[in-house]
Coordinates of C-alpha atoms in Angstrom, one line a residue:
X9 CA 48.5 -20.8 30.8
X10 CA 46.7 -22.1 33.7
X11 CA 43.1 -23.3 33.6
X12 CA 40.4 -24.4 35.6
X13 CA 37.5 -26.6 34.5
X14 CA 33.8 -25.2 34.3
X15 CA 31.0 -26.9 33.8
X16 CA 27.6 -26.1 31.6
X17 CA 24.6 -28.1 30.0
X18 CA 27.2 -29.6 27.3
X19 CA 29.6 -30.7 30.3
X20 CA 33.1 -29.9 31.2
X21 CA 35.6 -28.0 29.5
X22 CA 38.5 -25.7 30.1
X23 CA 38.9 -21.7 30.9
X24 CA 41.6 -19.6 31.7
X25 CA 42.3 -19.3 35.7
X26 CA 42.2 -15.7 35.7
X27 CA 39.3 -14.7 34.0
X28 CA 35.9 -14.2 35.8
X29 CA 33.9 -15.8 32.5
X30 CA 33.1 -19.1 32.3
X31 CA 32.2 -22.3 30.1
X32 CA 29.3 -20.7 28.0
X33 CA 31.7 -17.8 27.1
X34 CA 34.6 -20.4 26.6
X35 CA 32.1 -22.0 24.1
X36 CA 31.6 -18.5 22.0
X37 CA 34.8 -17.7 21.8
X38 CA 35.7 -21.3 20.4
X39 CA 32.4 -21.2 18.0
X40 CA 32.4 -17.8 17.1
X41 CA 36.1 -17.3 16.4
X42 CA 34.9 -14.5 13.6
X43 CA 36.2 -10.9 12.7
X44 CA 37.5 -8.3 15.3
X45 CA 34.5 -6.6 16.3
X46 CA 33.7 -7.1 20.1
X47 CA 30.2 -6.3 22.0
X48 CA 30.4 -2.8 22.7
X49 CA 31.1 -1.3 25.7
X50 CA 28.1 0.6 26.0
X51 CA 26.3 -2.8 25.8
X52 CA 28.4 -4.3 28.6
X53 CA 27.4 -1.6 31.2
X54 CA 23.7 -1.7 30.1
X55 CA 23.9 -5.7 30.9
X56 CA 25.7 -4.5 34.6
X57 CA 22.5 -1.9 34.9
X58 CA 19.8 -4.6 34.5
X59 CA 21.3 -7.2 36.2
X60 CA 21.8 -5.0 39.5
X61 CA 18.6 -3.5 38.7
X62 CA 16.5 -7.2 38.5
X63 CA 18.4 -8.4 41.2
X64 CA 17.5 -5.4 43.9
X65 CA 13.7 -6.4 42.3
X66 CA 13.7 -10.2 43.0
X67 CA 15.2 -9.2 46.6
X68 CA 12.2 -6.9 47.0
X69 CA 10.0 -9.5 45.3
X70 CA 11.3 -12.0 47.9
X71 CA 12.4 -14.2 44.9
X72 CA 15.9 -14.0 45.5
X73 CA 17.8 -13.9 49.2
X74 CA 18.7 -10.6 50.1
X75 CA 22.5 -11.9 50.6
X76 CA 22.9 -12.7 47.2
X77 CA 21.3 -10.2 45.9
X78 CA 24.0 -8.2 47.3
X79 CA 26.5 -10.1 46.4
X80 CA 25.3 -9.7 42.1
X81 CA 24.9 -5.6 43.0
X82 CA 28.6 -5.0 44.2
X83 CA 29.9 -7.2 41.1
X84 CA 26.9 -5.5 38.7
X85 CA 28.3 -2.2 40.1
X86 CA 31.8 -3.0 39.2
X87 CA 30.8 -4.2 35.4
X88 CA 29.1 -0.7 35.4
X89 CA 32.5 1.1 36.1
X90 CA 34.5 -0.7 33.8
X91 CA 36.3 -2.4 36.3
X92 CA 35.8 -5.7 34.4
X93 CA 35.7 -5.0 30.9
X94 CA 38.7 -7.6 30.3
X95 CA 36.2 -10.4 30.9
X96 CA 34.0 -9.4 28.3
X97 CA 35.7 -10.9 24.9
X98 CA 33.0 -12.0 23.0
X99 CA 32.8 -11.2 19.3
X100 CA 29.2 -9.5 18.0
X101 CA 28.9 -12.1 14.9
X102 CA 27.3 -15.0 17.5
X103 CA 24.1 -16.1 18.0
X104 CA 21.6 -13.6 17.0
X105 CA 20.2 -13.4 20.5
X106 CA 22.5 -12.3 22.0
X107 CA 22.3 -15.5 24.4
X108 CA 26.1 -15.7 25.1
X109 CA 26.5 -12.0 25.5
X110 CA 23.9 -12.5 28.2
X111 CA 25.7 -15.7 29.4
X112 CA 29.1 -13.8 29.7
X113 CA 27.7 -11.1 32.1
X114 CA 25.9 -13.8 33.9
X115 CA 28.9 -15.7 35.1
X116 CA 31.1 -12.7 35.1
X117 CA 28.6 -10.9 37.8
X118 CA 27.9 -14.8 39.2
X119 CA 32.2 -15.5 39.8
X120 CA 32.9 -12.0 41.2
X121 CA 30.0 -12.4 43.3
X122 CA 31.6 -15.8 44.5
X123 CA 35.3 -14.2 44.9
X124 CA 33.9 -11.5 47.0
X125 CA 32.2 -13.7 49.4
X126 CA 35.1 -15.6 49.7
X127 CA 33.7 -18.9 47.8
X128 CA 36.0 -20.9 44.8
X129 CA 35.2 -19.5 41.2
X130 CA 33.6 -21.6 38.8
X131 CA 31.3 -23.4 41.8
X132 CA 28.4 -21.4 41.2
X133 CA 28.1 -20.9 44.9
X134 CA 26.7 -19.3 46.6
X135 CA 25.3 -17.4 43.4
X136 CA 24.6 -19.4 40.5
X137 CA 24.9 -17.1 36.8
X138 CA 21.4 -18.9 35.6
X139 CA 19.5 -19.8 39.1
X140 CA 20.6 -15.9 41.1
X141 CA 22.3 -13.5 38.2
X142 CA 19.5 -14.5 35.6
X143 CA 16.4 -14.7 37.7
X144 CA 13.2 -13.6 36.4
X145 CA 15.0 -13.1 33.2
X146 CA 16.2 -14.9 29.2
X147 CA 18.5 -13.6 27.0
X148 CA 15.3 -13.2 24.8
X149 CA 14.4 -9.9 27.0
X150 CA 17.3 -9.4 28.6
X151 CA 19.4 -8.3 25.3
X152 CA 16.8 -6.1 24.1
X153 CA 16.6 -4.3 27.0
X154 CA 20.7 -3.8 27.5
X155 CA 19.9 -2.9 23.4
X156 CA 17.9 0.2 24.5
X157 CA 19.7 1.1 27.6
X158 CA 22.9 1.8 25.8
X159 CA 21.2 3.5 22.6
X160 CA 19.2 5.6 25.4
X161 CA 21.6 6.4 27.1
X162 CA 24.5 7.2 24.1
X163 CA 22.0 9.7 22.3
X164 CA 21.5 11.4 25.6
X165 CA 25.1 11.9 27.3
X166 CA 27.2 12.0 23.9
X167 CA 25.1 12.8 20.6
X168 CA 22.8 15.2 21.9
X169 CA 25.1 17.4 23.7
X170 CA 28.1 17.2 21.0
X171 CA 25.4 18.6 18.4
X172 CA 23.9 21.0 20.7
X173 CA 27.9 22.3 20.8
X174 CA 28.1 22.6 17.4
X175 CA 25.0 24.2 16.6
X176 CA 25.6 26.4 19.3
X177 CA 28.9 27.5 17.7
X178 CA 27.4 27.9 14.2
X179 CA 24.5 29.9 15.9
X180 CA 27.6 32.2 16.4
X181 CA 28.8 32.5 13.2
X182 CA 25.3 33.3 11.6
X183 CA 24.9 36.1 14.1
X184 CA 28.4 37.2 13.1
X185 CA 28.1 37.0 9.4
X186 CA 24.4 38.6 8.9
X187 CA 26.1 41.9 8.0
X188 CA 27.9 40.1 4.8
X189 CA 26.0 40.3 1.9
X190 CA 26.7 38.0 -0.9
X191 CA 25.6 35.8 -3.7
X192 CA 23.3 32.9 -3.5
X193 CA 23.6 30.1 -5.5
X194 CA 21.2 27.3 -7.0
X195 CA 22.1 24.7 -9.1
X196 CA 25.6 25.8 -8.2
X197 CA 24.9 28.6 -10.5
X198 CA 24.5 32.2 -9.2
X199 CA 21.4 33.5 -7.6
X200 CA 20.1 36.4 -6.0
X201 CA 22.1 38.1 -2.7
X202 CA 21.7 36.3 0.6
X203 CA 23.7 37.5 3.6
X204 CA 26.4 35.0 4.6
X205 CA 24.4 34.9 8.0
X206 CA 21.0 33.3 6.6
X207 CA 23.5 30.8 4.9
X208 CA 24.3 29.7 8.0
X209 CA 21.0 29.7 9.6
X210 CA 19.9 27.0 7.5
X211 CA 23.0 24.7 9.1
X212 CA 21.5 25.5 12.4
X213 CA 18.5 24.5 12.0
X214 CA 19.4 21.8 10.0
X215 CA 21.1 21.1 13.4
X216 CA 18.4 22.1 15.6
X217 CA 15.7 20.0 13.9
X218 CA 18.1 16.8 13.8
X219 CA 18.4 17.2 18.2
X220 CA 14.7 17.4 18.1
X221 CA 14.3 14.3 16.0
X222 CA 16.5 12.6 18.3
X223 CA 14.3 14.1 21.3
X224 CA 11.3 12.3 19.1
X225 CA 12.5 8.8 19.1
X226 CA 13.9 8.6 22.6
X227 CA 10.5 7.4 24.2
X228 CA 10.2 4.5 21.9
X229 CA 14.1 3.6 22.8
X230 CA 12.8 4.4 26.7
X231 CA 10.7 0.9 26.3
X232 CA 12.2 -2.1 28.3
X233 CA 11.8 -5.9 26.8
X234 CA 12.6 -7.4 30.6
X235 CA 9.7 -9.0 32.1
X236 CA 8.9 -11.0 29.0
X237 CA 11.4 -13.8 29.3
X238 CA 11.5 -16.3 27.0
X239 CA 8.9 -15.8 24.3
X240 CA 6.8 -12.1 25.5
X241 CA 4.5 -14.5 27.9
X242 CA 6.5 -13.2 31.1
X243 CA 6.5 -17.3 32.4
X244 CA 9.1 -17.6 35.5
X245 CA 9.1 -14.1 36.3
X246 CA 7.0 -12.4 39.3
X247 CA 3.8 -10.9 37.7
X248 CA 5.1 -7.4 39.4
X249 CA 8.5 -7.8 38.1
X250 CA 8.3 -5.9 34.8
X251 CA 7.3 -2.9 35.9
X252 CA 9.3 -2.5 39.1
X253 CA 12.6 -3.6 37.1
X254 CA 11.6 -0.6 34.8
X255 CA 11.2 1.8 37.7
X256 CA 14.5 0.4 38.7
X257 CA 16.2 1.0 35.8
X258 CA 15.0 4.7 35.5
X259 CA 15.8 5.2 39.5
X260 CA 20.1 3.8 38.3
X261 CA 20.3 5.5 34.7
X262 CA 18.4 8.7 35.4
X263 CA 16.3 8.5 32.3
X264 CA 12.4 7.7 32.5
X265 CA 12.1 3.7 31.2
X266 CA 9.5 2.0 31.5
X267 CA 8.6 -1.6 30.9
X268 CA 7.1 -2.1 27.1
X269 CA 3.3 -2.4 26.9
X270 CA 3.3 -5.6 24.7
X271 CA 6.5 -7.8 24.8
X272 CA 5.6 -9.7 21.6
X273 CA 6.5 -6.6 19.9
X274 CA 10.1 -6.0 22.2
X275 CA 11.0 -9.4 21.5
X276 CA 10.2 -10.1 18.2
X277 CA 10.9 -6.7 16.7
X278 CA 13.1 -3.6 16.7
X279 CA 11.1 -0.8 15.1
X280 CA 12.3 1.4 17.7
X281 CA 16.1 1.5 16.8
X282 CA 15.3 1.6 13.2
X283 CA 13.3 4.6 13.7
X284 CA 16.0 6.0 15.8
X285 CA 19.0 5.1 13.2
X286 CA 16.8 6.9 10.8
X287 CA 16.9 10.0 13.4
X288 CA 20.7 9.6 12.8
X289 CA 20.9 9.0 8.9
X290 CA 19.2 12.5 8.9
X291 CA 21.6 14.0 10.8
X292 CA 24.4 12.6 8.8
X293 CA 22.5 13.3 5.8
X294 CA 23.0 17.0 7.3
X295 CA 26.4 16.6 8.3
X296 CA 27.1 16.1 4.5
X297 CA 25.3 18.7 3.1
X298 CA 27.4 21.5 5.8
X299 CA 30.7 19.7 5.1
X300 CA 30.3 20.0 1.4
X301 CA 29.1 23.6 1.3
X302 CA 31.7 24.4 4.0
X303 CA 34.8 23.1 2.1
X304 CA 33.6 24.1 -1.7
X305 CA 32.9 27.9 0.0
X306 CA 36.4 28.0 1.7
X307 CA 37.8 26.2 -2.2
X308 CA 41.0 27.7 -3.1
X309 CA 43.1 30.0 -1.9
X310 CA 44.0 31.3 -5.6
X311 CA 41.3 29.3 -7.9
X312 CA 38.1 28.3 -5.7
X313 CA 35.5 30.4 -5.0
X314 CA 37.7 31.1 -1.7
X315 CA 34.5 32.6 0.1
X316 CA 35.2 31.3 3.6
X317 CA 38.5 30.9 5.5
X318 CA 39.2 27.6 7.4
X319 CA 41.4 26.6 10.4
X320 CA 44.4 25.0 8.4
X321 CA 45.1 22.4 10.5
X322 CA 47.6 19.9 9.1
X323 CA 50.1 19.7 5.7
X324 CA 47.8 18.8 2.8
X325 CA 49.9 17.5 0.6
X326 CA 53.0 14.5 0.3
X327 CA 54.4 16.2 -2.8
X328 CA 52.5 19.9 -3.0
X329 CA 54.4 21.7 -0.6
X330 CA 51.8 24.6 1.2
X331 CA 49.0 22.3 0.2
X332 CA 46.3 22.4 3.0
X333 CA 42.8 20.3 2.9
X334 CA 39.5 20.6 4.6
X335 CA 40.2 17.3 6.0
X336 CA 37.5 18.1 9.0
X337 CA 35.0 18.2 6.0
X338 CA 36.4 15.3 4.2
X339 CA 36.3 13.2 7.8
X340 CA 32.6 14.6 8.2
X341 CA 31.6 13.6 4.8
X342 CA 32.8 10.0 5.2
X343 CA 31.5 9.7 8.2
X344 CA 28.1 10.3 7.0
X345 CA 28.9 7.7 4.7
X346 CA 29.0 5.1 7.3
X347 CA 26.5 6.4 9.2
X348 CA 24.4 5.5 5.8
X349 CA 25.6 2.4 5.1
X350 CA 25.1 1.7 9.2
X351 CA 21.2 2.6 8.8
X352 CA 21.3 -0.5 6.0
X353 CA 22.3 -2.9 8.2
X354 CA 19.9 -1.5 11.1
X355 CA 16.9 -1.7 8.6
X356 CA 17.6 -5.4 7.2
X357 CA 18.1 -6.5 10.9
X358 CA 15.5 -5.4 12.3
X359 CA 12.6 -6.8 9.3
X360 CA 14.4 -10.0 10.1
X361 CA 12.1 -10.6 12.9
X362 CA 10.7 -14.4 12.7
X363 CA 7.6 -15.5 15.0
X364 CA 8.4 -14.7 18.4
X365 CA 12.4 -13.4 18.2
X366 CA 14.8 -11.1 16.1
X367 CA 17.6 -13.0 15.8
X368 CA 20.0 -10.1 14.7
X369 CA 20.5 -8.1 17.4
X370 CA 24.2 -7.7 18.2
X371 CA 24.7 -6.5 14.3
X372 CA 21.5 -3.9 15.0
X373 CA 23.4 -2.7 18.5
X374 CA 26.9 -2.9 16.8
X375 CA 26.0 -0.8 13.9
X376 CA 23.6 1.6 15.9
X377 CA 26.5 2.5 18.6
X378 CA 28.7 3.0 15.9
X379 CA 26.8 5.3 14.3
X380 CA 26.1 7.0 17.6
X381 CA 29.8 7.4 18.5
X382 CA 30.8 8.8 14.9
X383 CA 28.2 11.5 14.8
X384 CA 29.3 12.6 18.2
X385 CA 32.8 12.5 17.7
X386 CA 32.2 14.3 14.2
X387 CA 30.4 16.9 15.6
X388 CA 33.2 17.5 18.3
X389 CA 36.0 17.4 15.8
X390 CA 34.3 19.5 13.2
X391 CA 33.7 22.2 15.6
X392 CA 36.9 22.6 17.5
X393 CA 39.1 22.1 14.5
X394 CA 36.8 24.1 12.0
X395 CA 33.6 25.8 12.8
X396 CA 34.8 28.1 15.5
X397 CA 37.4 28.9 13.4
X398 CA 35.2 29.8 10.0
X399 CA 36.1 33.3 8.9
X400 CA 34.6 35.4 6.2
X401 CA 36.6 36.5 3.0
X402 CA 34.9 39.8 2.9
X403 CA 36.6 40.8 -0.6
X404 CA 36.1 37.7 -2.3
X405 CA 32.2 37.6 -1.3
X406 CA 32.1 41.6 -2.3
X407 CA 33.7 40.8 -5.4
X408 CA 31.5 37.7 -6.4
X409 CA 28.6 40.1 -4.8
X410 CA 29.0 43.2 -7.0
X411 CA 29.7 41.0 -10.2
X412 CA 27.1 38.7 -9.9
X413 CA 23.9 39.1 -12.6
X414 CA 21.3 37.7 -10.8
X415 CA 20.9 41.4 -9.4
X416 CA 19.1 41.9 -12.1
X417 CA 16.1 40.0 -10.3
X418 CA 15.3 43.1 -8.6
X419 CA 14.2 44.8 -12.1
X420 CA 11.6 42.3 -12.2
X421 CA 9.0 44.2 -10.7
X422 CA 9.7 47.5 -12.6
X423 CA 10.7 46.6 -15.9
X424 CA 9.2 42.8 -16.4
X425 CA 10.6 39.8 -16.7
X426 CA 11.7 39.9 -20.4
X427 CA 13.3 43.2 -20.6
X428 CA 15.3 41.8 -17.5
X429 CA 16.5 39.2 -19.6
X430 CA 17.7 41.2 -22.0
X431 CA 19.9 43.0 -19.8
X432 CA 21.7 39.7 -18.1
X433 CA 22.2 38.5 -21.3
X434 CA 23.8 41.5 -22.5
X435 CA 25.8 42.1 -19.4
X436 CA 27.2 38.6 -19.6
X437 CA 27.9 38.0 -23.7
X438 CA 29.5 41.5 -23.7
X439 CA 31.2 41.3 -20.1
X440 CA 29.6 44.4 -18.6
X441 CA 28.5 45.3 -15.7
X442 CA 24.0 45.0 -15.5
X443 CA 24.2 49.3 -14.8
X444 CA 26.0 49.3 -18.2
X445 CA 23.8 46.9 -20.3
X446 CA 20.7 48.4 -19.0
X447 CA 21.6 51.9 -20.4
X448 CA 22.9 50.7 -23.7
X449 CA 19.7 48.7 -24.2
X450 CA 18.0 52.1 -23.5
X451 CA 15.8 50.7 -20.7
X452 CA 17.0 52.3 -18.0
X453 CA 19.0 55.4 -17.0
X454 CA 21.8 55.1 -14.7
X455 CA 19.7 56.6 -11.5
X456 CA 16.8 54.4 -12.1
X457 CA 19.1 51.3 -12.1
X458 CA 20.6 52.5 -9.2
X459 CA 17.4 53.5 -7.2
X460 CA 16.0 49.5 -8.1
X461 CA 18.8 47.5 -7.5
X462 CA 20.3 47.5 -4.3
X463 CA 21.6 44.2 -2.9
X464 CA 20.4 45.4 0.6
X465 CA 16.7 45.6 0.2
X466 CA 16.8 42.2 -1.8
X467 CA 17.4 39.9 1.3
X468 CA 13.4 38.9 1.8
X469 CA 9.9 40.1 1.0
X470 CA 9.5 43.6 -0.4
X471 CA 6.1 43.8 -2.2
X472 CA 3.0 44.6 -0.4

């Protein structure tokens, strides 16, 4: 393999030829030689948005020349599209900071910029990675902010619209299934009739409430640490460079940043992803509640409660031949898992702020993305593979509806709660119908039972 030689504060030492990083990165990868999980992606382009972003700044701030700032925006704008994600190989588990993440787009931006103005890579000229790529800026603000950019800008282009598809789809399924009476259930035991269309309203506004939560958190993600360099204080950056980098930042993304109104707090915390991760854990805490009640309603086909029909999508079974699963509820469920155990290592990361710096943010970013990405691509699965194809078992749910003794809740009003009693009990240690038990018991004729129970008029509030 060939090499050239780079040089850094520690001194000389050897990088591949063909790779646009340099000796800090060569460093990490030496150090930090740990696991196979690599900064996200999402991370990387955040890093190309602020460093185009504070470049076009210093230019305007007459900090930087207007030639090199140039020079770091066509390179930025290539880390942006992807174009150079080969030169990003850092692990996550590395210093806490994020220092050599920071480092790694520096030189990357710093050696493209050189290449494309026709200059030797590795010279740091005519754009330097620390003097020109990281101007006004430390990995101590710079991290954070690439932290937020990516969470920002994941919750609003794939989590927000992949459960907005989803709920959208169950929205249709309520509307189509509030004809189909049936029983409810509590305790998993049987309770009065609901139709199988307010059953499903509660998943959509499980679902509707977990988007606005999202929608609730976003302005604290919408905060930007840059400006505050090294320790919050702002020391080597322009006194109006916070705020426009902000603006800047907004004008490239689309979304509204803005820089954060104390920096102590950007640097040294991140409240604002742990309140967001919680957003999350409550939509996966959601997630697992429709999963479960999906696949135990569509249980079966000969002995489960068989209510629902599901999309059978793949062979269930190695040795059961037939066998098909509710594997999109079984994918959703574990999902949530991780999602939970995700929000663990948000929370312990980010109370493990000391003085002026949290030193775990790559973990927090790591685990929050992750989360991000499997609550999306959940949501996407789960509805083209299951939820538009839901269908309702309308003899099984008449069966279980015209069967079911909590009926007798209607009586309640007419013949008390006791005498009621009496009859379910009857019903069900004799295996008769409620109509039955009621007239053997002598407490009600046949038309009076059949004027004050009907599973229609039970489905809200009656009494005046």
């Amino acid at each position: 393999m060939k090499t050239r030689i780079e040089k850094d504060s520690m001194g000389e030492i050897e990088v591949p030829a063909d790779v646009y990083y340099g000796a800090q990165s060569a460093r990490s990868l030496i150090h930090f030689d740990i696991g196979i999980e690599k900064m996200p992606r999402e991370v990387i382009r955040a890093m190309g948005t602020l460093k185009k972003a504070s470049a076009l700044v210093n230019a305007e701030l007459g900090v930087l020349a207007k030639d090199k700032a140039e020079l770091i925006v066509k390179a930025a704008d290539e880390v942006i599209a992807g174009k150079l994600d080969a030169h990003f190989p850092l692990s996550i588990w590395q210093t806490g900071s994020g220092t050599q993440s920071n480092m790694n787009s520096n030189e990357v931006i710093s050696n493209r910029a050189i290449e494309i103005a026709g200059g030797e890579i590795g010279s740091k000229k005519p754009v330097h990675p620390n003097d020109d790529v990281n101007k006004s800026q430390s990995s101590n603000d710079t991290f954070p902010t690439a932290m937020h950019i990516a969470a920002a800008e994941e919750i609003n282009l794939r989590l927000i619209p992949a459960l907005t598809t989803l709920r959208d789809t169950l929205q249709k399924k309520s509307e189509e299934f509030n004809d189909i009476i049936k029983s409810g259930r509590t305790h998993l035991m049987d309770a009065v009739p609901i139709t199988l269309g307010q059953e499903f309203s509660g998943y959509v506004q499980m679902l509707t409430m977990g988007i606005e939560r999202l929608k609730l958190v976003l302005p604290g993600l919408y905060e930007l640490a840059l400006g505050g360099t090294a320790v919050g204080t702002g020391l080597n950056a322009h006194k109006d460079f916070a705020k426009k980098v902000a603006a800047k930042i907004a004008e490239l993304t689309g979304l509204p940043f803005v820089s954060a109104p104390n920096k102590f707090e950007a640097l040294g915390t991140h409240d604002a992803l742990v309140f967001a991760h919680g957003a999350m854990k409550a939509i996966a805490a959601s997630y697992f509640k429709i999963a479960n009640d999906v696949r135990w309603l569509a249980s079966g086909p000969r002995c489960g409660l068989g209510e629902l029909n599901i999309p059978e999508n793949e062979p269930g079974s190695s040795i059961m031949p037939g066998k098909v699963n509710p594997t999109q509820s079984e994918a959703m469920t574990m999902v949530a898992v991780q999602v939970f155990a995700n929000d663990v290592a948000v929370n312990f990361g980010g109370a493990s702020g000391n003085f002026e710096l949290n030193v775990f943010k790559p973990v927090i970013i790591y685990n929050f993305l992750q989360s991000v990405r499997l609550l999306s691509d959940t949501a996407r699965m789960f509805n083209e593979h299951c939820a538009v194809g839901i269908e309702a078992n309308r003899d099984k749910l008449n069966y279980y509806m015209n069967n079911t003794l909590m009926l007798v809740t209607a009586l309640n009003p007419h013949i008390g709660y006791d005498n009621a009693a009496k009859i379910a009990k009857h019903a069900h240690h004799n295996n008769t119908s409620l109509k039955d038990a009621a007239v053997t018991l002598g407490i009600l004729t046949e038309a009076q039972f059949d004027e004050y129970v009907k599973p229609e008029e039970m489905l809200g509030p009656k009494l005046k």
